[in-house]
GROMACS .gro file of C-alpha atoms in nm:
model
  486
    1MET     CA    1  -1.849   2.901  -0.904
    2GLU     CA    2  -1.781   2.692  -0.591
    3LEU     CA    3  -2.095   2.622  -0.406
    4GLU     CA    4  -2.112   2.556  -0.021
    5TYR     CA    5  -2.397   2.396   0.146
    6GLY     CA    6  -2.409   2.387   0.530
    7ASN     CA    7  -2.600   2.513   0.820
    8LYS     CA    8  -2.508   2.876   0.745
    9GLU     CA    9  -2.639   2.868   0.390
   10VAL     CA   10  -3.001   2.869   0.267
   11PHE     CA   11  -3.062   2.545   0.087
   12ASP     CA   12  -3.369   2.601  -0.126
   13ALA     CA   13  -3.498   2.471  -0.475
   14GLU     CA   14  -3.272   2.711  -0.671
   15THR     CA   15  -2.953   2.615  -0.471
   16ALA     CA   16  -3.052   2.248  -0.511
   17SER     CA   17  -3.095   2.294  -0.883
   18ALA     CA   18  -2.750   2.461  -0.922
   19MET     CA   19  -2.601   2.183  -0.714
   20MET     CA   20  -2.753   1.910  -0.932
   21LYS     CA   21  -2.627   2.079  -1.252
   22GLU     CA   22  -2.268   2.075  -1.112
   23LEU     CA   23  -2.292   1.716  -1.013
   24ARG     CA   24  -2.459   1.611  -1.347
   25ASP     CA   25  -2.170   1.798  -1.524
   26ALA     CA   26  -1.903   1.616  -1.316
   27PHE     CA   27  -2.064   1.285  -1.378
   28GLY     CA   28  -2.128   1.367  -1.746
   29ASN     CA   29  -1.758   1.442  -1.821
   30GLY     CA   30  -1.667   1.096  -1.712
   31LYS     CA   31  -1.415   1.159  -1.438
   32THR     CA   32  -1.605   0.974  -1.164
   33LYS     CA   33  -1.597   0.667  -1.383
   34SER     CA   34  -1.217   0.630  -1.401
   35PHE     CA   35  -1.043   0.388  -1.182
   36GLU     CA   36  -0.796   0.660  -1.071
   37TRP     CA   37  -1.063   0.902  -0.946
   38ARG     CA   38  -1.228   0.630  -0.745
   39VAL     CA   39  -0.907   0.535  -0.592
   40SER     CA   40  -0.816   0.901  -0.509
   41GLN     CA   41  -1.146   0.946  -0.330
   42LEU     CA   42  -1.124   0.635  -0.125
   43GLU     CA   43  -0.777   0.719  -0.024
   44SER     CA   44  -0.908   1.076   0.081
   45LEU     CA   45  -1.170   0.908   0.298
   46LEU     CA   46  -0.891   0.698   0.470
   47LYS     CA   47  -0.696   1.014   0.530
   48ILE     CA   48  -0.994   1.171   0.708
   49ALA     CA   49  -1.017   0.865   0.938
   50ASN     CA   50  -0.641   0.844   1.008
   51ASN     CA   51  -0.579   1.224   1.045
   52HIS     CA   52  -0.874   1.317   1.250
   53GLU     CA   53  -0.946   1.026   1.468
   54LYS     CA   54  -0.957   1.243   1.785
   55GLU     CA   55  -1.197   1.492   1.630
   56ILE     CA   56  -1.425   1.209   1.509
   57ILE     CA   57  -1.422   1.055   1.861
   58ASP     CA   58  -1.490   1.389   2.022
   59ALA     CA   59  -1.788   1.456   1.790
   60LEU     CA   60  -1.936   1.115   1.867
   61CYS     CA   61  -1.896   1.180   2.233
   62SER     CA   62  -2.068   1.518   2.198
   63ASP     CA   63  -2.365   1.376   2.007
   64LEU     CA   64  -2.418   1.050   2.191
   65SER     CA   65  -2.159   1.038   2.486
   66LYS     CA   66  -2.032   0.730   2.287
   67PRO     CA   67  -1.743   0.559   2.466
   68GLU     CA   68  -1.412   0.591   2.279
   69LEU     CA   69  -1.381   0.216   2.226
   70GLU     CA   70  -1.726   0.195   2.072
   71SER     CA   71  -1.645   0.499   1.847
   72PHE     CA   72  -1.326   0.345   1.734
   73VAL     CA   73  -1.430  -0.023   1.692
   74HIS     CA   74  -1.793   0.035   1.565
   75GLU     CA   75  -1.746   0.337   1.342
   76ILE     CA   76  -1.395   0.440   1.250
   77ALA     CA   77  -1.232   0.091   1.227
   78LEU     CA   78  -1.524  -0.046   1.026
   79MET     CA   79  -1.523   0.246   0.792
   80LYS     CA   80  -1.144   0.218   0.729
   81SER     CA   81  -1.189  -0.151   0.674
   82SER     CA   82  -1.448  -0.096   0.404
   83CYS     CA   83  -1.221   0.161   0.242
   84LYS     CA   84  -0.927  -0.078   0.236
   85LEU     CA   85  -1.132  -0.355   0.109
   86ALA     CA   86  -1.269  -0.134  -0.179
   87LEU     CA   87  -0.921  -0.030  -0.263
   88GLN     CA   88  -0.787  -0.391  -0.275
   89GLU     CA   89  -1.086  -0.530  -0.484
   90LEU     CA   90  -1.190  -0.234  -0.702
   91LYS     CA   91  -0.999  -0.331  -1.012
   92HIS     CA   92  -1.159  -0.679  -0.987
   93TRP     CA   93  -1.516  -0.546  -0.919
   94MET     CA   94  -1.484  -0.311  -1.224
   95THR     CA   95  -1.375  -0.587  -1.459
   96PRO     CA   96  -1.661  -0.702  -1.682
   97GLN     CA   97  -1.783  -1.044  -1.583
   98LYS     CA   98  -1.786  -1.304  -1.868
   99VAL     CA   99  -2.090  -1.521  -1.888
  100LYS     CA  100  -2.181  -1.826  -2.103
  101THR     CA  101  -2.408  -1.796  -2.415
  102PRO     CA  102  -2.660  -2.044  -2.546
  103ILE     CA  103  -2.651  -2.230  -2.886
  104THR     CA  104  -2.934  -2.003  -3.008
  105THR     CA  105  -2.694  -1.707  -3.026
  106PHE     CA  106  -2.398  -1.905  -3.164
  107PRO     CA  107  -2.134  -1.786  -3.247
  108SER     CA  108  -2.139  -1.518  -2.966
  109SER     CA  109  -1.982  -1.410  -2.645
  110ALA     CA  110  -2.139  -1.205  -2.360
  111GLU     CA  111  -2.045  -1.013  -2.050
  112ILE     CA  112  -2.193  -0.818  -1.763
  113VAL     CA  113  -2.060  -0.460  -1.729
  114SER     CA  114  -2.101  -0.272  -1.398
  115GLU     CA  115  -2.165   0.085  -1.484
  116PRO     CA  116  -2.238   0.373  -1.233
  117LEU     CA  117  -2.598   0.479  -1.200
  118GLY     CA  118  -2.509   0.861  -1.206
  119VAL     CA  119  -2.592   1.102  -0.920
  120VAL     CA  120  -2.701   0.945  -0.594
  121LEU     CA  121  -2.833   1.060  -0.262
  122VAL     CA  122  -2.729   0.916   0.081
  123ILE     CA  123  -2.943   1.003   0.379
  124SER     CA  124  -2.793   0.891   0.697
  125ALA     CA  125  -2.882   0.815   1.052
  126TRP     CA  126  -2.790   0.950   1.379
  127ASN     CA  127  -2.702   0.649   1.593
  128TYR     CA  128  -2.383   0.560   1.397
  129PRO     CA  129  -2.342   0.897   1.222
  130PHE     CA  130  -1.983   0.851   1.110
  131LEU     CA  131  -2.015   0.493   0.976
  132LEU     CA  132  -2.355   0.501   0.848
  133SER     CA  133  -2.282   0.819   0.655
  134LEU     CA  134  -1.961   0.705   0.496
  135GLU     CA  135  -2.015   0.344   0.425
  136PRO     CA  136  -2.283   0.403   0.158
  137VAL     CA  137  -2.069   0.691   0.029
  138ILE     CA  138  -1.780   0.436  -0.016
  139GLY     CA  139  -2.017   0.227  -0.226
  140ALA     CA  140  -2.138   0.515  -0.437
  141ILE     CA  141  -1.770   0.614  -0.503
  142THR     CA  142  -1.646   0.270  -0.583
  143ALA     CA  143  -1.923   0.222  -0.831
  144GLY     CA  144  -1.818   0.556  -0.997
  145ASN     CA  145  -2.114   0.789  -0.913
  146ALA     CA  146  -2.135   1.152  -0.804
  147VAL     CA  147  -2.289   1.161  -0.455
  148VAL     CA  148  -2.457   1.385  -0.201
  149LEU     CA  149  -2.458   1.301   0.156
  150LYS     CA  150  -2.719   1.420   0.394
  151PRO     CA  151  -2.603   1.359   0.750
  152SER     CA  152  -2.856   1.342   1.037
  153GLU     CA  153  -2.917   1.671   1.213
  154VAL     CA  154  -2.989   1.480   1.531
  155ALA     CA  155  -2.609   1.424   1.555
  156PRO     CA  156  -2.508   1.784   1.486
  157ALA     CA  157  -2.142   1.763   1.579
  158THR     CA  158  -2.074   1.467   1.353
  159SER     CA  159  -2.280   1.632   1.073
  160SER     CA  160  -2.066   1.950   1.091
  161LEU     CA  161  -1.745   1.740   1.096
  162LEU     CA  162  -1.851   1.539   0.788
  163ALA     CA  163  -1.935   1.863   0.603
  164LYS     CA  164  -1.595   2.018   0.690
  165PHE     CA  165  -1.369   1.725   0.617
  166LEU     CA  166  -1.542   1.599   0.305
  167GLY     CA  167  -1.523   1.959   0.175
  168GLU     CA  168  -1.148   1.965   0.241
  169TYR     CA  169  -1.048   1.631   0.139
  170MET     CA  170  -1.291   1.514  -0.138
  171ASP     CA  171  -1.352   1.632  -0.489
  172SER     CA  172  -1.619   1.885  -0.428
  173SER     CA  173  -1.755   1.889  -0.781
  174ALA     CA  174  -1.868   1.532  -0.743
  175VAL     CA  175  -1.902   1.460  -0.367
  176LYS     CA  176  -2.106   1.711  -0.162
  177VAL     CA  177  -2.248   1.730   0.186
  178VAL     CA  178  -2.589   1.901   0.258
  179GLU     CA  179  -2.654   1.963   0.624
  180GLY     CA  180  -2.991   2.058   0.770
  181ALA     CA  181  -3.315   1.904   0.890
  182VAL     CA  182  -3.663   1.851   0.735
  183PRO     CA  183  -3.681   2.139   0.509
  184GLU     CA  184  -3.341   2.066   0.348
  185THR     CA  185  -3.430   1.696   0.317
  186SER     CA  186  -3.755   1.786   0.160
  187VAL     CA  187  -3.574   1.998  -0.100
  188LEU     CA  188  -3.328   1.719  -0.173
  189LEU     CA  189  -3.605   1.455  -0.228
  190GLU     CA  190  -3.768   1.683  -0.489
  191GLN     CA  191  -3.470   1.643  -0.714
  192LYS     CA  192  -3.423   1.363  -0.959
  193TRP     CA  193  -3.182   1.122  -0.834
  194ASP     CA  194  -3.042   0.796  -0.989
  195LYS     CA  195  -3.054   0.621  -0.663
  196ILE     CA  196  -3.147   0.711  -0.296
  197PHE     CA  197  -2.995   0.526  -0.005
  198TYR     CA  198  -3.184   0.585   0.316
  199THR     CA  199  -3.095   0.468   0.668
  200GLY     CA  200  -3.357   0.528   0.945
  201ASN     CA  201  -3.700   0.428   1.050
  202GLY     CA  202  -3.992   0.298   0.848
  203ARG     CA  203  -4.206   0.616   0.888
  204VAL     CA  204  -3.951   0.833   0.707
  205GLY     CA  205  -3.866   0.544   0.487
  206ARG     CA  206  -4.222   0.565   0.347
  207ILE     CA  207  -4.187   0.936   0.297
  208VAL     CA  208  -3.858   0.884   0.091
  209ALA     CA  209  -4.008   0.590  -0.109
  210ALA     CA  210  -4.300   0.811  -0.207
  211ALA     CA  211  -4.081   1.091  -0.326
  212ALA     CA  212  -3.863   0.843  -0.508
  213ALA     CA  213  -4.164   0.705  -0.675
  214LYS     CA  214  -4.238   1.027  -0.859
  215HIS     CA  215  -3.917   0.984  -1.061
  216LEU     CA  216  -3.904   0.606  -1.056
  217THR     CA  217  -3.583   0.625  -0.864
  218PRO     CA  218  -3.461   0.304  -0.723
  219LEU     CA  219  -3.396   0.268  -0.347
  220VAL     CA  220  -3.208   0.109  -0.071
  221LEU     CA  221  -3.401   0.135   0.257
  222GLU     CA  222  -3.214   0.029   0.576
  223LEU     CA  223  -3.473   0.033   0.841
  224GLY     CA  224  -3.491  -0.177   1.155
  225GLY     CA  225  -3.756  -0.369   1.354
  226LYS     CA  226  -3.780  -0.585   1.651
  227SER     CA  227  -3.479  -0.815   1.641
  228PRO     CA  228  -3.546  -1.118   1.859
  229VAL     CA  229  -3.304  -1.335   2.052
  230VAL     CA  230  -3.399  -1.705   2.108
  231VAL     CA  231  -3.208  -1.864   2.398
  232ASP     CA  232  -3.213  -2.242   2.436
  233SER     CA  233  -3.124  -2.415   2.764
  234ASP     CA  234  -2.809  -2.605   2.657
  235VAL     CA  235  -2.585  -2.308   2.607
  236ASN     CA  236  -2.279  -2.167   2.795
  237LEU     CA  237  -2.487  -1.924   2.992
  238MET     CA  238  -2.226  -1.675   3.085
  239VAL     CA  239  -2.094  -1.640   2.722
  240ALA     CA  240  -2.445  -1.611   2.595
  241ALA     CA  241  -2.534  -1.339   2.856
  242ARG     CA  242  -2.218  -1.142   2.771
  243ARG     CA  243  -2.275  -1.150   2.385
  244ILE     CA  244  -2.641  -1.051   2.437
  245ILE     CA  245  -2.534  -0.760   2.664
  246VAL     CA  246  -2.264  -0.636   2.426
  247GLY     CA  247  -2.505  -0.661   2.127
  248LYS     CA  248  -2.768  -0.464   2.324
  249TRP     CA  249  -2.613  -0.215   2.568
  250GLY     CA  250  -2.257  -0.227   2.422
  251CYS     CA  251  -2.386  -0.109   2.086
  252ASN     CA  252  -2.479   0.255   2.160
  253ASN     CA  253  -2.684   0.168   2.480
  254GLY     CA  254  -2.946  -0.017   2.255
  255GLN     CA  255  -2.969   0.262   1.997
  256ALA     CA  256  -2.877   0.035   1.706
  257CYS     CA  257  -3.106  -0.108   1.433
  258ILE     CA  258  -2.963  -0.457   1.498
  259ALA     CA  259  -2.957  -0.443   1.866
  260PRO     CA  260  -3.155  -0.726   2.040
  261ASP     CA  261  -3.509  -0.598   2.083
  262TYR     CA  262  -3.650  -0.884   2.291
  263ILE     CA  263  -3.563  -1.236   2.430
  264ILE     CA  264  -3.754  -1.556   2.397
  265THR     CA  265  -3.666  -1.843   2.619
  266THR     CA  266  -3.843  -2.128   2.816
  267LYS     CA  267  -4.031  -2.072   3.147
  268ASP     CA  268  -3.793  -2.319   3.308
  269TYR     CA  269  -3.473  -2.153   3.191
  270VAL     CA  270  -3.560  -1.792   3.238
  271PRO     CA  271  -3.463  -1.761   3.604
  272LYS     CA  272  -3.109  -1.874   3.522
  273LEU     CA  273  -3.097  -1.636   3.218
  274VAL     CA  274  -3.215  -1.328   3.416
  275ASP     CA  275  -2.958  -1.406   3.694
  276ALA     CA  276  -2.674  -1.425   3.444
  277LEU     CA  277  -2.774  -1.105   3.271
  278LYS     CA  278  -2.782  -0.923   3.597
  279LEU     CA  279  -2.447  -1.066   3.709
  280GLU     CA  280  -2.275  -0.967   3.397
  281LEU     CA  281  -2.439  -0.624   3.373
  282GLU     CA  282  -2.317  -0.530   3.713
  283LYS     CA  283  -1.964  -0.646   3.620
  284PHE     CA  284  -1.977  -0.432   3.297
  285TYR     CA  285  -2.146  -0.126   3.418
  286GLY     CA  286  -2.124  -0.131   3.803
  287MET     CA  287  -2.388  -0.088   4.066
  288ASP     CA  288  -2.466   0.262   3.949
  289PRO     CA  289  -2.486   0.232   3.562
  290LEU     CA  290  -2.604   0.584   3.521
  291ASN     CA  291  -2.263   0.706   3.611
  292SER     CA  292  -2.075   0.449   3.384
  293GLU     CA  293  -1.866   0.605   3.117
  294ASP     CA  294  -1.916   0.299   2.909
  295LEU     CA  295  -2.277   0.356   2.841
  296SER     CA  296  -2.396   0.597   2.567
  297ARG     CA  297  -2.664   0.843   2.662
  298ILE     CA  298  -3.000   0.867   2.490
  299VAL     CA  299  -2.952   1.095   2.191
  300ASN     CA  300  -3.208   1.368   2.288
  301SER     CA  301  -3.505   1.454   2.518
  302ASN     CA  302  -3.758   1.336   2.254
  303HIS     CA  303  -3.618   0.990   2.253
  304PHE     CA  304  -3.578   0.986   2.625
  305ALA     CA  305  -3.953   1.074   2.663
  306ARG     CA  306  -4.040   0.807   2.400
  307LEU     CA  307  -3.856   0.540   2.609
  308LYS     CA  308  -4.008   0.660   2.936
  309LYS     CA  309  -4.344   0.630   2.787
  310LEU     CA  310  -4.270   0.266   2.707
  311LEU     CA  311  -4.178   0.189   3.069
  312ASP     CA  312  -4.467   0.394   3.211
  313ASP     CA  313  -4.718   0.177   3.018
  314ASP     CA  314  -4.953   0.031   3.301
  315LYS     CA  315  -4.906  -0.319   3.122
  316VAL     CA  316  -4.530  -0.321   3.182
  317SER     CA  317  -4.444  -0.086   3.473
  318GLY     CA  318  -4.453  -0.386   3.724
  319LYS     CA  319  -4.244  -0.611   3.502
  320ILE     CA  320  -3.913  -0.462   3.553
  321VAL     CA  321  -3.671  -0.718   3.711
  322HIS     CA  322  -3.347  -0.520   3.676
  323GLY     CA  323  -3.262  -0.156   3.613
  324GLY     CA  324  -3.515   0.102   3.535
  325GLN     CA  325  -3.321   0.392   3.666
  326MET     CA  326  -3.311   0.713   3.460
  327ASP     CA  327  -3.190   1.061   3.481
  328GLU     CA  328  -3.347   1.313   3.232
  329GLY     CA  329  -3.078   1.580   3.318
  330ILE     CA  330  -2.810   1.362   3.167
  331LEU     CA  331  -3.033   1.171   2.925
  332LYS     CA  332  -2.927   0.849   3.078
  333ILE     CA  333  -3.134   0.525   3.120
  334ALA     CA  334  -2.986   0.227   3.288
  335PRO     CA  335  -2.989  -0.124   3.134
  336THR     CA  336  -3.332  -0.247   3.203
  337ILE     CA  337  -3.477  -0.604   3.188
  338LEU     CA  338  -3.852  -0.673   3.182
  339LEU     CA  339  -3.994  -1.018   3.235
  340ASP     CA  340  -4.321  -1.160   3.086
  341VAL     CA  341  -4.447  -0.843   2.932
  342PRO     CA  342  -4.781  -0.870   2.746
  343GLU     CA  343  -4.749  -0.897   2.376
  344ASP     CA  344  -5.009  -0.627   2.328
  345SER     CA  345  -4.801  -0.365   2.541
  346LEU     CA  346  -4.645  -0.066   2.362
  347ILE     CA  347  -4.302  -0.201   2.426
  348MET     CA  348  -4.381  -0.507   2.210
  349ASN     CA  349  -4.538  -0.323   1.937
  350GLU     CA  350  -4.275  -0.070   1.829
  351GLU     CA  351  -3.887  -0.090   1.786
  352ILE     CA  352  -3.744  -0.004   2.127
  353PHE     CA  353  -3.419   0.160   2.009
  354GLY     CA  354  -3.287   0.197   2.352
  355PRO     CA  355  -3.167   0.020   2.668
  356LEU     CA  356  -3.484  -0.167   2.753
  357LEU     CA  357  -3.493  -0.545   2.699
  358PRO     CA  358  -3.823  -0.744   2.749
  359ILE     CA  359  -3.812  -1.123   2.797
  360LEU     CA  360  -4.094  -1.345   2.680
  361THR     CA  361  -4.135  -1.713   2.777
  362VAL     CA  362  -4.266  -2.022   2.617
  363ASP     CA  363  -4.307  -2.387   2.714
  364LYS     CA  364  -4.094  -2.513   2.441
  365VAL     CA  365  -3.813  -2.325   2.263
  366GLU     CA  366  -3.934  -2.440   1.925
  367ALA     CA  367  -4.249  -2.231   1.981
  368SER     CA  368  -4.041  -1.917   1.961
  369PHE     CA  369  -4.006  -1.933   1.584
  370GLY     CA  370  -4.390  -1.903   1.530
  371MET     CA  371  -4.384  -1.608   1.766
  372ILE     CA  372  -4.117  -1.437   1.550
  373ASN     CA  373  -4.285  -1.511   1.216
  374SER     CA  374  -4.618  -1.367   1.344
  375ARG     CA  375  -4.452  -1.029   1.361
  376ASP     CA  376  -4.306  -0.809   1.082
  377LYS     CA  377  -3.982  -0.946   0.962
  378PRO     CA  378  -3.690  -0.794   1.158
  379LEU     CA  379  -3.350  -0.666   1.038
  380ALA     CA  380  -3.175  -0.940   1.245
  381ALA     CA  381  -3.253  -1.251   1.442
  382TYR     CA  382  -3.033  -1.434   1.688
  383LEU     CA  383  -3.039  -1.793   1.834
  384PHE     CA  384  -2.832  -1.930   2.113
  385SER     CA  385  -2.819  -2.307   2.108
  386ASN     CA  386  -2.597  -2.612   2.062
  387LYS     CA  387  -2.857  -2.825   1.905
  388LYS     CA  388  -2.785  -2.892   1.532
  389LYS     CA  389  -3.154  -2.940   1.447
  390LEU     CA  390  -3.269  -2.635   1.608
  391LYS     CA  391  -3.006  -2.428   1.432
  392GLU     CA  392  -3.115  -2.572   1.103
  393GLU     CA  393  -3.482  -2.511   1.189
  394PHE     CA  394  -3.397  -2.150   1.278
  395VAL     CA  395  -3.219  -2.075   0.954
  396LYS     CA  396  -3.490  -2.247   0.751
  397THR     CA  397  -3.795  -2.108   0.931
  398VAL     CA  398  -3.708  -1.754   1.058
  399SER     CA  399  -3.717  -1.470   0.786
  400ALA     CA  400  -3.501  -1.165   0.877
  401GLY     CA  401  -3.246  -0.938   0.713
  402GLY     CA  402  -2.969  -1.146   0.865
  403LEU     CA  403  -2.919  -1.415   1.129
  404ALA     CA  404  -2.648  -1.492   1.378
  405VAL     CA  405  -2.612  -1.812   1.581
  406ASN     CA  406  -2.452  -1.799   1.921
  407ASP     CA  407  -2.374  -1.426   1.902
  408THR     CA  408  -2.536  -1.096   1.830
  409SER     CA  409  -2.465  -0.809   1.587
  410LEU     CA  410  -2.129  -0.959   1.471
  411HIS     CA  411  -2.258  -1.064   1.134
  412VAL     CA  412  -2.241  -0.693   1.019
  413ALA     CA  413  -1.867  -0.706   1.034
  414VAL     CA  414  -1.840  -0.983   0.776
  415SER     CA  415  -1.783  -0.797   0.442
  416THR     CA  416  -1.866  -1.119   0.245
  417LEU     CA  417  -2.226  -1.113   0.378
  418PRO     CA  418  -2.496  -0.870   0.257
  419PHE     CA  419  -2.630  -0.633   0.513
  420GLY     CA  420  -2.997  -0.529   0.459
  421GLY     CA  421  -3.354  -0.583   0.555
  422VAL     CA  422  -3.660  -0.768   0.426
  423GLY     CA  423  -4.020  -0.655   0.431
  424GLU     CA  424  -4.078  -0.392   0.691
  425SER     CA  425  -3.711  -0.395   0.788
  426GLY     CA  426  -3.596  -0.258   0.448
  427MET     CA  427  -3.503  -0.341   0.087
  428GLY     CA  428  -3.162  -0.372  -0.077
  429ALA     CA  429  -2.826  -0.460   0.082
  430TYR     CA  430  -2.476  -0.329   0.105
  431HIS     CA  431  -2.124  -0.392   0.265
  432GLY     CA  432  -1.817  -0.513   0.067
  433LYS     CA  433  -1.897  -0.588  -0.288
  434PHE     CA  434  -2.270  -0.557  -0.223
  435SER     CA  435  -2.199  -0.185  -0.168
  436PHE     CA  436  -2.055  -0.166  -0.507
  437ASP     CA  437  -2.335  -0.359  -0.666
  438ALA     CA  438  -2.597  -0.144  -0.479
  439PHE     CA  439  -2.478   0.172  -0.682
  440SER     CA  440  -2.421  -0.010  -1.008
  441HIS     CA  441  -2.632  -0.106  -1.299
  442LYS     CA  442  -2.542  -0.447  -1.430
  443LYS     CA  443  -2.537  -0.387  -1.808
  444ALA     CA  444  -2.598  -0.690  -2.028
  445VAL     CA  445  -2.360  -0.698  -2.339
  446LEU     CA  446  -2.377  -0.962  -2.617
  447TYR     CA  447  -2.113  -0.975  -2.889
  448ARG     CA  448  -2.173  -1.141  -3.228
  449SER     CA  449  -1.998  -1.174  -3.554
  450PHE     CA  450  -2.147  -1.161  -3.908
  451ALA     CA  451  -2.095  -1.530  -3.931
  452GLY     CA  452  -2.363  -1.779  -3.852
  453ASP     CA  453  -2.667  -1.591  -3.983
  454ALA     CA  454  -2.952  -1.816  -3.965
  455PRO     CA  455  -3.217  -1.774  -4.241
  456ALA     CA  456  -3.476  -1.934  -4.022
  457ARG     CA  457  -3.502  -1.618  -3.821
  458TYR     CA  458  -3.635  -1.425  -4.107
  459PRO     CA  459  -3.964  -1.396  -4.302
  460PRO     CA  460  -4.121  -1.555  -4.493
  461TYR     CA  461  -4.187  -1.820  -4.228
  462THR     CA  462  -4.216  -2.170  -4.365
  463PRO     CA  463  -4.286  -2.503  -4.220
  464ALA     CA  464  -3.923  -2.606  -4.268
  465LYS     CA  465  -3.807  -2.304  -4.067
  466LEU     CA  466  -4.049  -2.380  -3.785
  467ARG     CA  467  -3.920  -2.737  -3.769
  468PHE     CA  468  -3.562  -2.613  -3.759
  469LEU     CA  469  -3.645  -2.357  -3.478
  470LYS     CA  470  -3.848  -2.606  -3.272
  471ALA     CA  471  -3.561  -2.848  -3.287
  472LEU     CA  472  -3.310  -2.581  -3.200
  473LEU     CA  473  -3.506  -2.421  -2.910
  474ASN     CA  474  -3.593  -2.768  -2.775
  475GLY     CA  475  -3.225  -2.877  -2.783
  476ASP     CA  476  -3.304  -3.168  -3.012
  477ILE     CA  477  -2.979  -3.219  -3.195
  478LEU     CA  478  -3.120  -3.497  -3.413
  479GLY     CA  479  -3.412  -3.281  -3.501
  480ILE     CA  480  -3.180  -2.993  -3.604
  481ILE     CA  481  -2.983  -3.237  -3.843
  482ARG     CA  482  -3.305  -3.373  -3.989
  483ALA     CA  483  -3.437  -3.008  -4.038
  484LEU     CA  484  -3.106  -2.900  -4.202
  485PHE     CA  485  -3.095  -3.196  -4.438
  486GLY     CA  486  -3.444  -3.264  -4.504
   0.00000   0.00000   0.00000
């Protein structure tokens, strides 16, 4: 029986149980473990991106009014790049890794075998609903797992598109999409998975972690946090301003987990920085940014109200130095800069996830590192400086999921770097081979022959055996010789 799971179907415990049985059977018969199956599924994902680029862009526009350039560069191109890298490197990733063995196991050889975990669940986010759905799925497939994708219901057009195309192009016995909202997600979390990969906020992350704990299911949690930008006074100001802007407003109008959340700079330098940001923002989005086609809208009315509440806070309402315009009818909020907001304000105590950017000031730029470390560890942290010592201190001192120096957000496009959080910003990492590793078990394998069987291992234990083992385990070659020859 072919099962379909979508908005028109009731997804309850009975349906979930039948789905899990089908997935377990598909994994159990070994087909997902084969190199050929993994390649075929990756090639199918590439076909989706290549054959349906316009539909994908249209869905992202429907869900977020995302500009075509951002949709292609940040979602489609990155997803295709991940697929191509996996296809290129898969044989190498699957090859067991030979490792050295100690003298205590001589003669022997050993290797680390990457094996799939089994049946895994990917719960995706709404802000990059195409990329953040399929990038973990790529990792699950390359590692040889059966996988269920739960797209975000907050991006319904993309969710529907993913359900349609994965149903048409992928092996439906081992790769499935379950659409829906909280009830469907709750049913999914009641099942026993071999790994859960969740992208979203910390509140839901805790719910996912609690559900996973019931079955001792391992997790990857890709969360977020307040990602800071430290700006020194010795930088190329125009370039720095542009890179901050593109990382904040050019990434889904601030609705990105790695978007700059606040800036720290010195009291002396802040007027120049604010002027540069204003100038570049007007170049990019015009004098009336609410009508710019290059700015995504706020995803829905709930998030619009949340962001409005941050601006309406009495502690910050007078701190706006640029922007602040909003139109609830079209769910648009202009790029907004706030200066010297109090640290106890609402906007400084939750992740903004929108087009608002507070600036804090310090007497010396070095003081910013302590301010960052006094808060929860962010998903990303950024520094703009030409000072070698300051860069070294930043890397050494600031704890975050990832760092970038003299740019923002770009580190996520480097497939040889792990992408993930630390502390409140998440656990586990993926991208490139790290995606393969995230969905693999590293199985330790030791090979021995029947030669070299040491009597000292076995009872009855004697002083001579103890002397020999002490010398062996301490690496005392002379002691080993003495013990062997009395």
